[in-house]
PDB file with SEQRES, HELIX, SHEET and CRYST1 records, atoms N, CA, C and O in Angstrom:
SEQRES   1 A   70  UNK UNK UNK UNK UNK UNK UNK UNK UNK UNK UNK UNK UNK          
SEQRES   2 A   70  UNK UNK UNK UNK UNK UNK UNK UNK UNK UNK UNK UNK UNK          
SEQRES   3 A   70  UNK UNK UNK UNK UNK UNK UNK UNK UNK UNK UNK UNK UNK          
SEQRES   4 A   70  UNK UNK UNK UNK UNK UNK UNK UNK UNK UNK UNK UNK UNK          
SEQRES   5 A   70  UNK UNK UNK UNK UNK UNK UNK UNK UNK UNK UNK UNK UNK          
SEQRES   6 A   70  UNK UNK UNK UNK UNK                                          
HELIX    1 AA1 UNK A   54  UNK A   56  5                                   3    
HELIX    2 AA2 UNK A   65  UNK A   67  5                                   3    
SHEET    1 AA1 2 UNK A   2  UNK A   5  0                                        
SHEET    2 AA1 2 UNK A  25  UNK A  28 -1                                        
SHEET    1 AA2 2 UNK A  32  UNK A  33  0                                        
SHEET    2 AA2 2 UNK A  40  UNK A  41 -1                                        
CRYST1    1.000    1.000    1.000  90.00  90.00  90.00 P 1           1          
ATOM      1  N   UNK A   1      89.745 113.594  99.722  1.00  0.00           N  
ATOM      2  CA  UNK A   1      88.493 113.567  99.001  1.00  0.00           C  
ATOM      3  C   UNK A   1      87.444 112.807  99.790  1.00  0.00           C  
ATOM      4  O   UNK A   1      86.283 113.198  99.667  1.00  0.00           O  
ATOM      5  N   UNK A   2      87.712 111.704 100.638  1.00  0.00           N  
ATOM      6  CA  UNK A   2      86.679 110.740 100.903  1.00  0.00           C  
ATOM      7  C   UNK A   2      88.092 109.906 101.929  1.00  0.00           C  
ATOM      8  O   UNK A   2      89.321 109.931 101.995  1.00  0.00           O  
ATOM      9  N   UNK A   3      86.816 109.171 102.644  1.00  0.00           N  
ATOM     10  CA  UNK A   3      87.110 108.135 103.438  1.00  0.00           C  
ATOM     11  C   UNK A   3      86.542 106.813 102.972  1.00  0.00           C  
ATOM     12  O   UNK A   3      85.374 106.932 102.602  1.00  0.00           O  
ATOM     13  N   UNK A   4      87.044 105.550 102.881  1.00  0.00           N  
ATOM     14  CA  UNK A   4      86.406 104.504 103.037  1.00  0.00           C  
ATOM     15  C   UNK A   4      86.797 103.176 103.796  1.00  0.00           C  
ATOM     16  O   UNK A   4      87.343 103.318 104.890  1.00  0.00           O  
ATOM     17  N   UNK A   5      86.650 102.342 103.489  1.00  0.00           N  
ATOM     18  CA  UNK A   5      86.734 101.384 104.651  1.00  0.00           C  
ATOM     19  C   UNK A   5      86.741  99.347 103.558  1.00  0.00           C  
ATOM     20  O   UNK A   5      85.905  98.614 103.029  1.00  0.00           O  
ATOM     21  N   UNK A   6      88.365  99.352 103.822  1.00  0.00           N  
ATOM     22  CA  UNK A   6      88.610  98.109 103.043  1.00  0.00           C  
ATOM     23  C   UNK A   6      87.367  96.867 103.271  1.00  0.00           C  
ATOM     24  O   UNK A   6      86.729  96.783 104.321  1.00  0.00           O  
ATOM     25  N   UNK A   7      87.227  96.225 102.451  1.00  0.00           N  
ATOM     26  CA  UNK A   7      85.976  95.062 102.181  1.00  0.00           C  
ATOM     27  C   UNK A   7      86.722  93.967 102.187  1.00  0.00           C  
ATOM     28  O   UNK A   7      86.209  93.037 102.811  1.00  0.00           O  
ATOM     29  N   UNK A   8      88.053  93.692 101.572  1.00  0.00           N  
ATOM     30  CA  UNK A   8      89.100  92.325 101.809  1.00  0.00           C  
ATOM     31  C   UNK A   8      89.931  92.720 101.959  1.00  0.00           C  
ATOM     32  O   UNK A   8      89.988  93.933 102.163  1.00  0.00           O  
ATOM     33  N   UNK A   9      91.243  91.816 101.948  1.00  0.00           N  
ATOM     34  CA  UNK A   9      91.961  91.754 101.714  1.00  0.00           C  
ATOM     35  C   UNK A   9      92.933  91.551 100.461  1.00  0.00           C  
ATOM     36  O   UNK A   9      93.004  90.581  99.707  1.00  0.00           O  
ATOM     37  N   UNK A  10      93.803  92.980 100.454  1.00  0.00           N  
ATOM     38  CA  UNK A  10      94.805  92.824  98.908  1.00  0.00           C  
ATOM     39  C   UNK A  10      96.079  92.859  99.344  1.00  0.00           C  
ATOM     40  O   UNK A  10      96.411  93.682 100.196  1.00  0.00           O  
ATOM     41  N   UNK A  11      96.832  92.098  98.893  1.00  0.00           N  
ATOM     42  CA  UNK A  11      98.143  92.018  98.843  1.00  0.00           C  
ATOM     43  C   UNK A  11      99.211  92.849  97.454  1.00  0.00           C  
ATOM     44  O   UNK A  11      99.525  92.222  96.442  1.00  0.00           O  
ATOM     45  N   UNK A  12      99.461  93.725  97.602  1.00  0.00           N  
ATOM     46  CA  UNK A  12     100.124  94.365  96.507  1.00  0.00           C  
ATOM     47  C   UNK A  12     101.025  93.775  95.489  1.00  0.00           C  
ATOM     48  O   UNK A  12     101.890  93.026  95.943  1.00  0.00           O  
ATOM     49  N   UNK A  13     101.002  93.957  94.200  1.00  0.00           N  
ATOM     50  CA  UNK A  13     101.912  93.381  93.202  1.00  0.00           C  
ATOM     51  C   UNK A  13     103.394  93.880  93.112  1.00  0.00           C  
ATOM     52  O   UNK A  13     104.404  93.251  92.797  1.00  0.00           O  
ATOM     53  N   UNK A  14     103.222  95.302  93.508  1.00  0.00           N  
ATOM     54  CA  UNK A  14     104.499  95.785  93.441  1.00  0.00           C  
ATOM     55  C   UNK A  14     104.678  97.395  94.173  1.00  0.00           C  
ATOM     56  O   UNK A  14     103.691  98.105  93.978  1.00  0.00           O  
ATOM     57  N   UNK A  15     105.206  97.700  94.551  1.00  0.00           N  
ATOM     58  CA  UNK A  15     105.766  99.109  95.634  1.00  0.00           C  
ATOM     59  C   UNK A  15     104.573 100.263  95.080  1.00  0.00           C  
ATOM     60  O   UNK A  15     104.267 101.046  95.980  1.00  0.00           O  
ATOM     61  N   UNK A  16     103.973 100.463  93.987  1.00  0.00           N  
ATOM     62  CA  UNK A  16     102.827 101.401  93.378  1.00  0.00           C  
ATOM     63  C   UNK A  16     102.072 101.529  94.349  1.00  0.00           C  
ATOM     64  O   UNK A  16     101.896 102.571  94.980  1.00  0.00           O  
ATOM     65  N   UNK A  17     101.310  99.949  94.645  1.00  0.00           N  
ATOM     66  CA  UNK A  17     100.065  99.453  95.115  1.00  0.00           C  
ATOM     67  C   UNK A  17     100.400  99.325  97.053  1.00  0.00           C  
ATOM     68  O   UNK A  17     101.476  99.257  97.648  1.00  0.00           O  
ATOM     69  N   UNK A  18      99.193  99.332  97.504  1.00  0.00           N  
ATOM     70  CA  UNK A  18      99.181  99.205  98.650  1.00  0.00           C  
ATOM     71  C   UNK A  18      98.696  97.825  99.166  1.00  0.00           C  
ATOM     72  O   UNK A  18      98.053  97.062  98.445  1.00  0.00           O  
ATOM     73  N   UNK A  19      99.020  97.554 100.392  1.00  0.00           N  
ATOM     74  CA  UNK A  19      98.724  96.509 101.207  1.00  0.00           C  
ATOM     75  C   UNK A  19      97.532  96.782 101.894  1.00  0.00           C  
ATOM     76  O   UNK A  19      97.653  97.701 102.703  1.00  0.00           O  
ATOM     77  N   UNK A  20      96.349  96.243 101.822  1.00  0.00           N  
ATOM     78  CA  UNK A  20      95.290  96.526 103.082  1.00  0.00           C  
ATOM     79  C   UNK A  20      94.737  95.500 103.582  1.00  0.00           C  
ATOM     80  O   UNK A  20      94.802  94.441 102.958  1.00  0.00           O  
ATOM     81  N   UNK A  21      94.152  95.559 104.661  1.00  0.00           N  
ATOM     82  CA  UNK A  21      93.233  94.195 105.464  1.00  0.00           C  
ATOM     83  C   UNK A  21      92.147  95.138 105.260  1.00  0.00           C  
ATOM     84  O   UNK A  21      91.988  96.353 105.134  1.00  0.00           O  
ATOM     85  N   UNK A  22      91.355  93.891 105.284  1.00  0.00           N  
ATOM     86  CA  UNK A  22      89.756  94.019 105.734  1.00  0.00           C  
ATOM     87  C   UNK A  22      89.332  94.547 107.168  1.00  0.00           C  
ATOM     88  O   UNK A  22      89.549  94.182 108.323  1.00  0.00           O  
ATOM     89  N   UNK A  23      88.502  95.758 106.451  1.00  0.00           N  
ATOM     90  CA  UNK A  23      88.143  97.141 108.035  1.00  0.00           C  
ATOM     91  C   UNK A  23      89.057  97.756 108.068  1.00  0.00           C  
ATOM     92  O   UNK A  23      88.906  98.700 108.843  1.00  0.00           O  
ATOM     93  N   UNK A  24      90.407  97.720 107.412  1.00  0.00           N  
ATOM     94  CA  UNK A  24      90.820  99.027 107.841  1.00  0.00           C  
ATOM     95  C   UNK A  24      90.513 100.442 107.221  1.00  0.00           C  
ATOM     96  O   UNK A  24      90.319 100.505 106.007  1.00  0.00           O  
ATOM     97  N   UNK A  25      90.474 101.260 107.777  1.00  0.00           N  
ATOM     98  CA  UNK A  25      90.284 102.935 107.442  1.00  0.00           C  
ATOM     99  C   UNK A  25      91.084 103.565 106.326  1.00  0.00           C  
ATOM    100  O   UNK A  25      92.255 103.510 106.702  1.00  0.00           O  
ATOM    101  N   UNK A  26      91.036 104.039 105.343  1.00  0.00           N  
ATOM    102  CA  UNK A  26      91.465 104.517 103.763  1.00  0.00           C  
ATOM    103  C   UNK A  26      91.532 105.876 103.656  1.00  0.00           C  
ATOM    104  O   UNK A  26      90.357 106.127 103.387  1.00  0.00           O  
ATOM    105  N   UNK A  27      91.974 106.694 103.675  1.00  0.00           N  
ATOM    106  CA  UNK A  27      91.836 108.060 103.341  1.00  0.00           C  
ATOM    107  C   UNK A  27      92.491 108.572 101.889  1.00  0.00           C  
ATOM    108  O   UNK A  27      93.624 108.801 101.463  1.00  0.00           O  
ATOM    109  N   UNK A  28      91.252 108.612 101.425  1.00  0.00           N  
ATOM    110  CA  UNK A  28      91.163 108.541  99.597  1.00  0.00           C  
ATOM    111  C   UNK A  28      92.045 110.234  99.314  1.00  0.00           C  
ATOM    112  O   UNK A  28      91.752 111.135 100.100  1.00  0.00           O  
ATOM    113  N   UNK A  29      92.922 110.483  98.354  1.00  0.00           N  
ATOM    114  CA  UNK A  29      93.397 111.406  98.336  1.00  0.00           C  
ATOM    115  C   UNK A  29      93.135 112.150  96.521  1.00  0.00           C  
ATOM    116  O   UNK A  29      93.080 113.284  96.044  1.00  0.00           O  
ATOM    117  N   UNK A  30      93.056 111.015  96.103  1.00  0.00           N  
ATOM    118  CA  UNK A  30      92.690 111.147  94.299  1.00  0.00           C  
ATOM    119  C   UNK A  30      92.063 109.707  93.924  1.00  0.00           C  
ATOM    120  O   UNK A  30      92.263 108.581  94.379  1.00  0.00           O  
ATOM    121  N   UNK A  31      91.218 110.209  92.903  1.00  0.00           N  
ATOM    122  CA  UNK A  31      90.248 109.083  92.289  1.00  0.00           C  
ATOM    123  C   UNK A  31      90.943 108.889  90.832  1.00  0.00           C  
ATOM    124  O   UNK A  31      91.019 110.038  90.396  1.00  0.00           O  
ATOM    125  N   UNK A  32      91.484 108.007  89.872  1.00  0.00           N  
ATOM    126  CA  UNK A  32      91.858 108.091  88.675  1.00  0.00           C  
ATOM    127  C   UNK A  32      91.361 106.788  88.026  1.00  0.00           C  
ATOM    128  O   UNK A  32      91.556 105.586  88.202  1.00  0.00           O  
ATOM    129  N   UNK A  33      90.502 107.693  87.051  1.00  0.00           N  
ATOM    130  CA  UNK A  33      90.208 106.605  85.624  1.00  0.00           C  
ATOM    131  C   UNK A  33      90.544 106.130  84.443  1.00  0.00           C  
ATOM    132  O   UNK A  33      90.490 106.722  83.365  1.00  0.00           O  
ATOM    133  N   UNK A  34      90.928 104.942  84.681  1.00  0.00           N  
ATOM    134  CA  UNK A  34      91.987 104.390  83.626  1.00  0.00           C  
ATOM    135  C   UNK A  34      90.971 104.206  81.583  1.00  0.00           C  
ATOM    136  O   UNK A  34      89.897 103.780  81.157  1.00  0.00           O  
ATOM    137  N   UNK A  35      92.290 104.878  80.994  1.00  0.00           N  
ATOM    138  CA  UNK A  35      91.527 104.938  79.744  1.00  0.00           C  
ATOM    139  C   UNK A  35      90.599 103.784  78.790  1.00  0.00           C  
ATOM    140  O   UNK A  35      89.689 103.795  77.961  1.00  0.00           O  
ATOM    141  N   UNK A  36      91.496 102.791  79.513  1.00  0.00           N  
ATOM    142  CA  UNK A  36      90.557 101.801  78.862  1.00  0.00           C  
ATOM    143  C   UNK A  36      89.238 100.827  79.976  1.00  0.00           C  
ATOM    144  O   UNK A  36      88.905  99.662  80.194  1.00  0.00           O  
ATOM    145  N   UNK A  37      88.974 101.815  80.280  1.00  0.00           N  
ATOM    146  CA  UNK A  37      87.964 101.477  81.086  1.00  0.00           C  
ATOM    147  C   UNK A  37      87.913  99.666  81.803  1.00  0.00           C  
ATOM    148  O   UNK A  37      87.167  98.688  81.748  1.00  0.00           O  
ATOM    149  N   UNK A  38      89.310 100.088  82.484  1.00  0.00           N  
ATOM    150  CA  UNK A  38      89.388  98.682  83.260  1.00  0.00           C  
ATOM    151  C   UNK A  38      89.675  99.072  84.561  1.00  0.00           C  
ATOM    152  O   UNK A  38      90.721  98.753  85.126  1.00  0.00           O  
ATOM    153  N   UNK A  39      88.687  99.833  85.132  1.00  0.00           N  
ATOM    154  CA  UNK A  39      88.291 100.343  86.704  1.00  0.00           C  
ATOM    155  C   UNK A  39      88.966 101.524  86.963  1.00  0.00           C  
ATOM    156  O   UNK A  39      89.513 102.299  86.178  1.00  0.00           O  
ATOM    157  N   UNK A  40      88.828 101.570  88.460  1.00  0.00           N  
ATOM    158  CA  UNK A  40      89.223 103.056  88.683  1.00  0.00           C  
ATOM    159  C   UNK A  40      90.417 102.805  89.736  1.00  0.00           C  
ATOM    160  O   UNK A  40      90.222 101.868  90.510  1.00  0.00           O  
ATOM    161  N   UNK A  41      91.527 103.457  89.860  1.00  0.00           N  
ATOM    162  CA  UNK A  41      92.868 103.367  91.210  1.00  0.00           C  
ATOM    163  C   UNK A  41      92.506 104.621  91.526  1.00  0.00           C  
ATOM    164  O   UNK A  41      92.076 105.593  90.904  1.00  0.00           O  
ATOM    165  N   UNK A  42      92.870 104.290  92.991  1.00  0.00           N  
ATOM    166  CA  UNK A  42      92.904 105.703  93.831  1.00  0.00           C  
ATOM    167  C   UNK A  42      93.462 105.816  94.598  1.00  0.00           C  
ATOM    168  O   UNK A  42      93.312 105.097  95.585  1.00  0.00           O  
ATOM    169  N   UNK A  43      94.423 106.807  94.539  1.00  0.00           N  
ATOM    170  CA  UNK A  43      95.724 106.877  95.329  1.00  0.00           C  
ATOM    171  C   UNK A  43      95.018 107.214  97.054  1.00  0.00           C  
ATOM    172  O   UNK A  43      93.916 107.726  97.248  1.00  0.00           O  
ATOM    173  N   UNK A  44      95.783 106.864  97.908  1.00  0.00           N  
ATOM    174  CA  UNK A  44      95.014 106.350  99.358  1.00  0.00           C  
ATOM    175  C   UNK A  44      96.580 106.830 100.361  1.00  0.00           C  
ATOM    176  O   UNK A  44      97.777 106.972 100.115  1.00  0.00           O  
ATOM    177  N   UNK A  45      95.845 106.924 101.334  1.00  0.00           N  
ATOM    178  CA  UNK A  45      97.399 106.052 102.946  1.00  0.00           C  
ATOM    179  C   UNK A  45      96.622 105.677 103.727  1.00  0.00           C  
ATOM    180  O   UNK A  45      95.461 106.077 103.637  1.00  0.00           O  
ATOM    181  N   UNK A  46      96.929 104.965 104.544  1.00  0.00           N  
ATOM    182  CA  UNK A  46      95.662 104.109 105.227  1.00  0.00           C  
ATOM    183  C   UNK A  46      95.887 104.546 106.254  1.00  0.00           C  
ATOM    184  O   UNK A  46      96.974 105.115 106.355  1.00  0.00           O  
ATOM    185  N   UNK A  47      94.981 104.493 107.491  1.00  0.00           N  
ATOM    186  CA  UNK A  47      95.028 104.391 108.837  1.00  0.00           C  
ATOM    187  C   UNK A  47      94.851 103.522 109.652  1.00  0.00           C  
ATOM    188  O   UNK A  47      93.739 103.245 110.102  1.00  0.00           O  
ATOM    189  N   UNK A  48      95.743 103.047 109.919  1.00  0.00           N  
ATOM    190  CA  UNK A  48      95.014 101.678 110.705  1.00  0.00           C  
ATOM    191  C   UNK A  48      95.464 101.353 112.179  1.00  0.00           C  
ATOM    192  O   UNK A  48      96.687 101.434 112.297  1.00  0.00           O  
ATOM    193  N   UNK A  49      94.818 101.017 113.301  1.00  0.00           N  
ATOM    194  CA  UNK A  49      95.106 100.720 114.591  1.00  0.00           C  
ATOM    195  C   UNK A  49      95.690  99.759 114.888  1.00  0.00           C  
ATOM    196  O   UNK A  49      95.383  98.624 114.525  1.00  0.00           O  
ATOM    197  N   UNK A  50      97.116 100.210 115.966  1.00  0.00           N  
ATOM    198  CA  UNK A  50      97.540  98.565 116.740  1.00  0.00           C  
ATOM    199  C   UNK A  50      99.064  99.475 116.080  1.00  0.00           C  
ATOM    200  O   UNK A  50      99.176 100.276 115.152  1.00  0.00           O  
ATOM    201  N   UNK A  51      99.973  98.959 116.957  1.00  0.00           N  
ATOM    202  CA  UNK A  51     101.275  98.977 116.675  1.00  0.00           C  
ATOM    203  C   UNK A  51     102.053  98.395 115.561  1.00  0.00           C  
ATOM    204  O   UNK A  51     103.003  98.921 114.982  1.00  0.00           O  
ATOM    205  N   UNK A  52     101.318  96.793 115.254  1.00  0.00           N  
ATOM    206  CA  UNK A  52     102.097  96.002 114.088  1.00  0.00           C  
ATOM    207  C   UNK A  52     101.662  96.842 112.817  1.00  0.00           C  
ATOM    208  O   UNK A  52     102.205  96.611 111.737  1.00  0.00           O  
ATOM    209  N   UNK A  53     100.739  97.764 112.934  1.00  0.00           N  
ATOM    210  CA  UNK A  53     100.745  98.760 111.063  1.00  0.00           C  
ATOM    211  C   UNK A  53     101.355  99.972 111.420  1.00  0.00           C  
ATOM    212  O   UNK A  53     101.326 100.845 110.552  1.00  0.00           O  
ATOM    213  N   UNK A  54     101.849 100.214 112.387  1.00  0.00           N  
ATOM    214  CA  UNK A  54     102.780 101.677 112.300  1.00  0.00           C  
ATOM    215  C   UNK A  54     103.386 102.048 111.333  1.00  0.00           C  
ATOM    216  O   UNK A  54     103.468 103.193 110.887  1.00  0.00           O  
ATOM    217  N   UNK A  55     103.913 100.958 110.899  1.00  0.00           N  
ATOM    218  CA  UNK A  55     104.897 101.232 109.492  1.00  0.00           C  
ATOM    219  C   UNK A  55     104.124 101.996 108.015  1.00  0.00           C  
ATOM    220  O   UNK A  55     104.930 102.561 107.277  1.00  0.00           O  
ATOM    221  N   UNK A  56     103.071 102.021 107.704  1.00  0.00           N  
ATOM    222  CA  UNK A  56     102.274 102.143 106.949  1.00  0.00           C  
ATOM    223  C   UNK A  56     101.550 103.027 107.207  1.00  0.00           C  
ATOM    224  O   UNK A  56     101.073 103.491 106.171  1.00  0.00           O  
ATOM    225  N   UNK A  57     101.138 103.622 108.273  1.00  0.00           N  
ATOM    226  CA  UNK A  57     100.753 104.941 108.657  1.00  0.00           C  
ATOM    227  C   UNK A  57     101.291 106.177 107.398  1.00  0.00           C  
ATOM    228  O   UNK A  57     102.493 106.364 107.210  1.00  0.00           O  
ATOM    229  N   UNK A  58     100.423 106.798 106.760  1.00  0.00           N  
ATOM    230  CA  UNK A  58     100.872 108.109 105.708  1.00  0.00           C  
ATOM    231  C   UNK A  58     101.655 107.482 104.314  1.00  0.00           C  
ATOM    232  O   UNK A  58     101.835 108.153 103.298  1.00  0.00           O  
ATOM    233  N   UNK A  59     101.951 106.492 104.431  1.00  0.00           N  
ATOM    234  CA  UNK A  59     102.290 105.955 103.263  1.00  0.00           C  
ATOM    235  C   UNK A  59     100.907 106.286 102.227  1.00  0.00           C  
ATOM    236  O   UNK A  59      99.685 106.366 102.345  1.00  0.00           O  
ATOM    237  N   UNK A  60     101.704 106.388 101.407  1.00  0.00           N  
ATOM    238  CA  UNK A  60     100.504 106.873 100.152  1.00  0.00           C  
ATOM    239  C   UNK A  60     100.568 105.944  98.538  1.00  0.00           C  
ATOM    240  O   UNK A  60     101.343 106.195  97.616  1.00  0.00           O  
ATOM    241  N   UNK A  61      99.721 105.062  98.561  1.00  0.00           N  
ATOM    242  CA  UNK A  61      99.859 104.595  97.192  1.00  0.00           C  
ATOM    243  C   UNK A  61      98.293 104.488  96.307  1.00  0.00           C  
ATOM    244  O   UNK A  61      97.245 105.132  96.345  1.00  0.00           O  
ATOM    245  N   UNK A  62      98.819 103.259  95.490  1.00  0.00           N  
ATOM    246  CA  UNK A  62      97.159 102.912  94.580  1.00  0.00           C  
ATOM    247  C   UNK A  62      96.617 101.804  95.233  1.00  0.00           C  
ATOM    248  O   UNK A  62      97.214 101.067  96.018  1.00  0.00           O  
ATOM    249  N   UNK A  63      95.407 101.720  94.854  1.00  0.00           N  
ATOM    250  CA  UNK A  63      94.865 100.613  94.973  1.00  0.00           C  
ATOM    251  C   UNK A  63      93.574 100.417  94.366  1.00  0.00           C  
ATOM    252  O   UNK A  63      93.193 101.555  94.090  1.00  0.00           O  
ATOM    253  N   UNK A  64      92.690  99.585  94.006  1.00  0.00           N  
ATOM    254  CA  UNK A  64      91.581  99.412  93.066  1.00  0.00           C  
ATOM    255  C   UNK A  64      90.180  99.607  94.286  1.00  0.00           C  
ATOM    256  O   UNK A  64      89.990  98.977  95.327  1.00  0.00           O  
ATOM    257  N   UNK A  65      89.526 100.498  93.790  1.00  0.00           N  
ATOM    258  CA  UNK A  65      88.247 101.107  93.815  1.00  0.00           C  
ATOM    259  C   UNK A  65      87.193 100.241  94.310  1.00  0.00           C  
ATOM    260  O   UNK A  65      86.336 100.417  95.176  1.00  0.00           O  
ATOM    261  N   UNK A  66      87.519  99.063  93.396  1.00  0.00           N  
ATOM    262  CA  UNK A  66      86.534  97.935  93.903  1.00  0.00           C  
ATOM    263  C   UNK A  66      86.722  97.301  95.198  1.00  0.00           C  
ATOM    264  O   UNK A  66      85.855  96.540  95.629  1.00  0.00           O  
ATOM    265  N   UNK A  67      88.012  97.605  95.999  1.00  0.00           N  
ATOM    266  CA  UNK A  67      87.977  96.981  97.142  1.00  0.00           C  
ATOM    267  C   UNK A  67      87.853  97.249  98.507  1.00  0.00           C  
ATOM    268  O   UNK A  67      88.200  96.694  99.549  1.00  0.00           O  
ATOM    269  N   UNK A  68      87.001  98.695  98.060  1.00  0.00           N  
ATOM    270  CA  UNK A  68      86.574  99.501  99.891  1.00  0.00           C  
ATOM    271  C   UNK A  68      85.264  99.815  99.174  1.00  0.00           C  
ATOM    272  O   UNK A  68      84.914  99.724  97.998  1.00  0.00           O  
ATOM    273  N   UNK A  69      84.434 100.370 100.720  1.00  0.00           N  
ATOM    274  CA  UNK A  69      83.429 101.224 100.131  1.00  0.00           C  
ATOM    275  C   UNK A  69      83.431 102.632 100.933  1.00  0.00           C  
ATOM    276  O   UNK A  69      83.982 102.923 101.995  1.00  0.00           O  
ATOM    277  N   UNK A  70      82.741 103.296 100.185  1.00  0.00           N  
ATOM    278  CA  UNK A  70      82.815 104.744 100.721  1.00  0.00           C  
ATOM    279  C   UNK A  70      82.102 105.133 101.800  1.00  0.00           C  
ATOM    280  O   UNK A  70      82.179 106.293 102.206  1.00  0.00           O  
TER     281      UNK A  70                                                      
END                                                                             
């Protein structure tokens, strides 16, 4: 759907959610709005440069809306 580009750093709560640093590259795959209007998750896999994130390459999870921009 979209690309964006992490603003901080999040550390995930649990295997759902994703891990990102600040600047790395997002490739947004679905946008979902939660019913009680307490923000938006959007399922993502990140891209990110350098050997130490290889692991995480195509991995696909959630993460909150508020913490990249488009």
């Amino acid at each position: 759907i979209s690309l964006a580009r992490a603003e901080e750093d999040y550390n995930a709560s649990d295997c759902r959610f994703i891990n990102i640093k600040k600047g790395q590259l997002i490739y947004v795959y679905s946008k979902l709005m939660n019913e009680k209007d307490s923000g938006e998750f959007w399922a993502a896999s990140i891209r990110v440069y350098g050997e130490q994130y290889e692991d995480h390459v195509g991995t696909v999870c959630y993460f909150s809306s508020s913490l990249v921009s488009e």
